[in-house]
Short mmCIF file of C-alpha atoms in Angstrom, two decimals:
data_model
loop_
_atom_site.label_atom_id
_atom_site.label_comp_id
_atom_site.label_asym_id
_atom_site.label_seq_id
_atom_site.Cartn_x
_atom_site.Cartn_y
_atom_site.Cartn_z
CA MET A 10 280.17 -41.79 82.83
CA SER A 11 281.23 -42.65 86.31
CA ALA A 12 279.05 -44.24 88.92
CA PRO A 13 278.06 -41.97 91.82
CA ALA A 14 280.42 -42.28 94.71
CA ILE A 15 278.89 -43.97 97.71
CA GLN A 16 280.11 -42.61 100.99
CA ALA A 17 281.40 -44.95 103.64
CA PRO A 18 278.79 -45.62 106.34
CA ARG A 19 279.08 -43.33 109.31
CA SER A 20 280.37 -45.04 112.38
CA ARG A 21 279.24 -44.34 115.90
CA PRO A 22 281.41 -41.74 117.63
CA ALA A 23 283.92 -43.45 119.89
CA LYS A 24 282.68 -41.76 123.06
CA ALA A 25 278.93 -41.96 122.38
CA SER A 26 276.94 -41.94 125.58
CA ASN A 27 274.07 -44.24 126.46
CA PHE A 28 272.88 -41.83 129.13
CA GLU A 29 269.56 -40.89 127.49
CA LEU A 30 268.79 -44.53 126.67
CA ASN A 31 269.56 -45.53 130.26
CA THR A 32 267.35 -42.81 131.77
CA TRP A 33 264.57 -43.77 129.32
CA LEU A 34 264.79 -47.38 130.52
CA PHE A 35 265.00 -46.29 134.16
CA MET A 36 261.74 -44.33 133.81
CA ARG A 37 259.94 -47.48 132.69
CA ALA A 38 261.50 -49.86 135.23
CA SER A 39 261.10 -47.48 138.20
CA GLY A 40 257.60 -46.59 137.02
CA VAL A 41 256.39 -50.18 137.27
CA LEU A 42 257.94 -50.58 140.74
CA LEU A 43 256.51 -47.25 141.90
CA LEU A 44 253.02 -48.21 140.81
CA VAL A 45 253.21 -51.18 143.22
CA LEU A 46 255.03 -49.30 146.02
CA VAL A 47 252.83 -46.19 146.01
CA PHE A 48 249.63 -48.22 145.59
CA GLY A 49 250.56 -50.29 148.67
CA HIS A 50 251.54 -47.14 150.59
CA LEU A 51 248.19 -45.46 149.85
CA PHE A 52 246.17 -48.61 150.51
CA VAL A 53 247.73 -49.27 153.93
CA ASN A 54 247.75 -45.61 155.05
CA LEU A 55 244.45 -44.32 153.64
CA MET A 56 242.14 -47.30 153.04
CA LEU A 57 242.74 -49.67 155.96
CA GLY A 58 241.57 -49.06 159.53
CA LYS A 59 240.59 -45.47 160.28
CA GLY A 60 242.36 -44.24 157.16
CA ILE A 61 243.94 -40.82 157.43
CA HIS A 62 242.71 -40.35 161.01
CA ALA A 63 244.98 -43.16 162.20
CA ILE A 64 248.13 -41.37 161.02
CA ASP A 65 250.21 -39.84 163.81
CA PHE A 66 253.64 -40.28 165.39
CA ALA A 67 252.70 -43.66 166.91
CA PHE A 68 251.46 -44.89 163.51
CA VAL A 69 254.82 -44.08 161.89
CA ALA A 70 256.71 -45.59 164.83
CA GLY A 71 254.68 -48.78 164.51
CA LYS A 72 255.39 -49.03 160.79
CA TRP A 73 259.12 -48.32 160.98
CA ALA A 74 259.56 -50.81 163.82
CA ASN A 75 259.29 -53.30 160.97
CA PRO A 76 262.28 -53.48 158.58
CA PHE A 77 259.82 -54.41 155.81
CA TRP A 78 258.28 -50.93 155.85
CA GLN A 79 261.68 -49.26 156.23
CA VAL A 80 262.88 -50.93 153.04
CA TRP A 81 259.55 -50.23 151.33
CA ASP A 82 259.67 -46.52 152.18
CA LEU A 83 263.36 -46.19 151.35
CA ALA A 84 262.84 -47.79 147.92
CA MET A 85 259.80 -45.58 147.33
CA LEU A 86 261.75 -42.44 148.32
CA TRP A 87 264.72 -43.09 146.03
CA LEU A 88 262.78 -44.38 143.05
CA ALA A 89 260.16 -41.61 143.21
CA GLU A 90 262.68 -38.80 143.64
CA LEU A 91 264.94 -40.02 140.82
CA HIS A 92 261.95 -40.76 138.56
CA GLY A 93 260.52 -37.29 139.24
CA MET A 94 263.91 -35.61 138.89
CA ASN A 95 264.42 -37.16 135.48
CA GLY A 96 260.88 -36.25 134.46
CA LEU A 97 261.47 -32.61 135.38
CA ARG A 98 264.84 -32.65 133.63
CA THR A 99 263.02 -33.72 130.44
CA ILE A 100 260.44 -30.97 130.89
CA ILE A 101 263.13 -28.31 131.46
CA ASN A 102 264.93 -29.52 128.31
CA ASP A 103 261.67 -29.25 126.34
CA TYR A 104 260.44 -25.85 127.46
CA ALA A 105 263.37 -23.75 128.73
CA THR A 106 265.14 -22.51 125.63
CA LYS A 107 267.65 -20.05 127.08
CA GLN A 108 270.94 -21.63 128.13
CA GLN A 109 271.03 -19.62 131.37
CA THR A 110 267.46 -20.56 132.32
CA ARG A 111 268.13 -24.25 131.68
CA PHE A 112 271.26 -24.13 133.80
CA TRP A 113 269.62 -22.49 136.80
CA LEU A 114 266.45 -24.57 136.69
CA LYS A 115 268.51 -27.77 136.57
CA THR A 116 270.79 -26.57 139.35
CA LEU A 117 267.73 -25.91 141.49
CA LEU A 118 266.27 -29.29 140.51
CA TYR A 119 269.39 -31.29 141.42
CA PHE A 120 269.82 -29.33 144.63
CA SER A 121 266.24 -30.04 145.73
CA ALA A 122 266.57 -33.73 144.80
CA PHE A 123 269.77 -33.94 146.84
CA ILE A 124 268.04 -32.39 149.88
CA VAL A 125 265.04 -34.70 149.60
CA LEU A 126 267.15 -37.85 149.22
CA VAL A 127 269.56 -37.06 152.05
CA LEU A 128 266.87 -35.82 154.44
CA GLY A 129 264.49 -38.71 153.68
CA THR A 130 267.19 -41.36 153.98
CA LEU A 131 268.47 -39.93 157.28
CA VAL A 132 264.95 -39.79 158.70
CA ILE A 133 264.27 -43.45 157.88
CA PHE A 134 267.60 -44.67 159.29
CA THR A 135 267.88 -42.46 162.38
CA PHE A 136 264.22 -42.55 163.42
CA ASP A 137 263.86 -42.97 167.18
CA PRO A 138 260.40 -44.14 168.32
CA CYS A 139 261.38 -43.60 171.96
CA ILE A 140 261.45 -39.77 171.75
CA ASP A 141 257.74 -40.24 172.48
CA PRO A 142 257.62 -40.72 176.29
CA SER A 143 254.21 -42.40 176.08
CA SER A 144 255.40 -44.98 173.55
CA THR A 145 254.07 -48.48 174.17
CA LEU A 146 256.62 -50.13 171.87
CA GLU A 147 258.64 -52.88 173.53
CA VAL A 148 262.04 -51.41 172.51
CA CYS A 149 261.19 -48.25 174.47
CA ARG A 150 260.03 -50.01 177.66
CA VAL A 151 263.25 -52.03 178.05
CA LYS A 152 265.35 -48.89 178.57
CA MET B 21 248.07 -36.00 122.75
CA TRP B 22 245.86 -35.13 125.74
CA SER B 23 247.04 -38.11 127.75
CA TRP B 24 250.62 -36.92 127.05
CA VAL B 25 249.74 -33.46 128.43
CA ALA B 26 247.96 -34.97 131.42
CA HIS B 27 250.93 -37.28 132.06
CA ARG B 28 253.25 -34.25 132.31
CA ILE B 29 250.89 -32.19 134.50
CA THR B 30 250.22 -35.08 136.92
CA GLY B 31 253.94 -35.91 137.00
CA VAL B 32 254.97 -32.37 137.97
CA THR B 33 252.17 -32.26 140.57
CA LEU B 34 253.37 -35.51 142.16
CA PHE B 35 257.00 -34.34 142.14
CA PHE B 36 256.17 -31.16 144.06
CA PHE B 37 253.98 -33.08 146.49
CA LEU B 38 256.83 -35.52 147.15
CA PHE B 39 259.04 -32.60 148.18
CA ALA B 40 256.41 -31.38 150.68
CA HIS B 41 255.68 -34.91 151.88
CA VAL B 42 259.33 -35.70 152.71
CA ILE B 43 259.61 -32.40 154.63
CA ASP B 44 256.42 -33.05 156.66
CA THR B 45 257.42 -36.65 157.39
CA SER B 46 260.85 -35.49 158.56
CA MET B 47 259.05 -33.85 161.52
CA VAL B 48 259.07 -37.34 163.15
CA ARG B 49 262.75 -36.61 163.78
CA VAL B 50 261.92 -33.36 165.60
CA SER B 51 259.27 -34.44 168.10
CA PRO B 52 255.97 -36.36 168.22
CA GLU B 53 254.14 -33.03 168.67
CA ALA B 54 255.80 -31.45 165.61
CA TYR B 55 254.85 -34.45 163.47
CA ASN B 56 251.30 -34.65 164.78
CA THR B 57 250.81 -30.94 164.05
CA ALA B 58 252.12 -31.46 160.51
CA VAL B 59 249.85 -34.43 159.71
CA GLU B 60 246.88 -32.64 161.29
CA THR B 61 246.97 -30.40 158.19
CA TYR B 62 246.23 -33.44 156.02
CA LYS B 63 243.04 -34.15 158.02
CA ASN B 64 241.56 -30.73 157.25
CA PRO B 65 238.53 -31.10 154.89
CA ILE B 66 239.95 -28.80 152.21
CA VAL B 67 243.29 -30.60 152.20
CA GLY B 68 241.31 -33.87 152.27
CA ILE B 69 239.73 -32.93 148.94
CA MET B 70 243.15 -32.01 147.55
CA GLU B 71 244.31 -35.52 148.55
CA VAL B 72 241.60 -36.96 146.31
CA GLY B 73 243.18 -34.89 143.53
CA LEU B 74 246.64 -36.25 144.38
CA VAL B 75 245.46 -39.87 144.35
CA ALA B 76 243.62 -39.17 141.08
CA ALA B 77 246.87 -37.75 139.65
CA PHE B 78 248.90 -40.73 140.88
CA LEU B 79 246.47 -43.33 139.50
CA PHE B 80 246.27 -41.63 136.11
CA HIS B 81 250.04 -41.20 135.88
CA GLY B 82 250.70 -44.83 136.88
CA LEU B 83 248.05 -46.38 134.63
CA ASN B 84 248.98 -44.17 131.68
CA GLY B 85 252.63 -45.08 132.33
CA ILE B 86 251.74 -48.76 131.87
CA ARG B 87 250.07 -47.79 128.59
CA VAL B 88 253.23 -45.94 127.49
CA ILE B 89 255.31 -49.03 128.32
CA LEU B 90 252.95 -51.24 126.30
CA VAL B 91 253.11 -48.85 123.33
CA ASP B 92 256.93 -48.98 123.54
CA PHE B 93 257.50 -52.68 124.10
CA TRP B 94 254.41 -54.61 122.96
CA SER B 95 254.43 -55.21 119.21
CA LYS B 96 250.70 -54.46 118.96
CA GLY B 97 250.92 -51.55 121.43
CA PRO B 98 250.87 -48.66 118.91
CA ARG B 99 247.88 -50.19 117.10
CA PHE B 100 245.82 -50.42 120.31
CA GLN B 101 246.99 -47.17 121.95
CA LYS B 102 243.55 -45.58 121.68
CA GLN B 103 241.75 -48.59 123.15
CA MET B 104 244.34 -48.64 125.93
CA THR B 105 243.56 -44.97 126.70
CA TYR B 106 239.93 -45.98 127.29
CA GLY B 107 241.23 -48.87 129.40
CA VAL B 108 243.30 -46.45 131.50
CA LEU B 109 240.28 -44.20 132.05
CA GLY B 110 238.06 -47.20 132.86
CA ILE B 111 240.42 -48.67 135.47
CA TRP B 112 241.01 -45.16 136.84
CA VAL B 113 237.24 -44.73 137.48
CA VAL B 114 236.95 -48.23 139.00
CA LEU B 115 239.80 -47.50 141.45
CA MET B 116 238.73 -43.93 142.23
CA ILE B 117 235.17 -44.82 143.29
CA PRO B 118 236.05 -46.89 146.38
CA PHE B 119 238.87 -44.52 147.29
CA VAL B 120 236.71 -41.38 147.12
CA ILE B 121 233.96 -43.03 149.20
CA ARG B 122 236.41 -44.31 151.83
CA HIS B 123 238.61 -41.24 152.03
CA LEU B 124 235.90 -38.58 152.05
CA SER B 125 233.90 -40.45 154.68
CA ASN B 126 237.09 -40.55 156.78
CA VAL B 127 237.79 -36.86 156.21
CA PHE B 128 234.22 -35.60 156.77
CA GLY B 129 232.94 -38.33 159.09
CA GLY B 130 235.19 -37.31 161.97
CA GLY B 131 236.65 -40.50 163.38
CA HIS B 132 238.82 -38.50 165.76
#
């Protein structure tokens, strides 16, 4: 009677991807940062001063005159859009079963994320507070 | 189970809002008038109530996300997941109360 043959342990495929592990980790890391960034954003814009009634062009100009808020908003934009894009990718993978549907939903998703990231980034970096003729900011008075 | 469902629903809600919010903010690049018209929408009482819903969605999603992280990485996380759900709901209520009072009095109290 021969002993049962034990198969050699399977090895990891040579080109195994860590993509899903990396996105899983990204969701957690970006989530923690976003909790702080969005909480600060809401607190400053909606809780302080006159809250939502204070928000207008001059309010935005005042905030983006400070590089601190530019970096804050840029980080919030990129992290939130990528976090949300990956979340929706997961949801599409879970619920859309037809190959065609998955393809088109993801195409639409990546296209919209691209638009949001490019538009948002351009707006933060090319913002010009002086297009408001009544601006009281110092940079606008010098000209 | 229900916090998992709520996490997905709030997440999708926030994602769609982000799309709208980047578009409305981009009006600052058009003209001060275009931007002021866009944000005026947010000061409307009905939209003001929807903003309470958005902040509620954000706070739940963020706090529940911390709970998910603790379940994943903290050795005792899975054992205390239920208690942490009550913790999430408790902190959510504590944060929502001052926000609702402040925001709705801003929205309905004029202040123009």
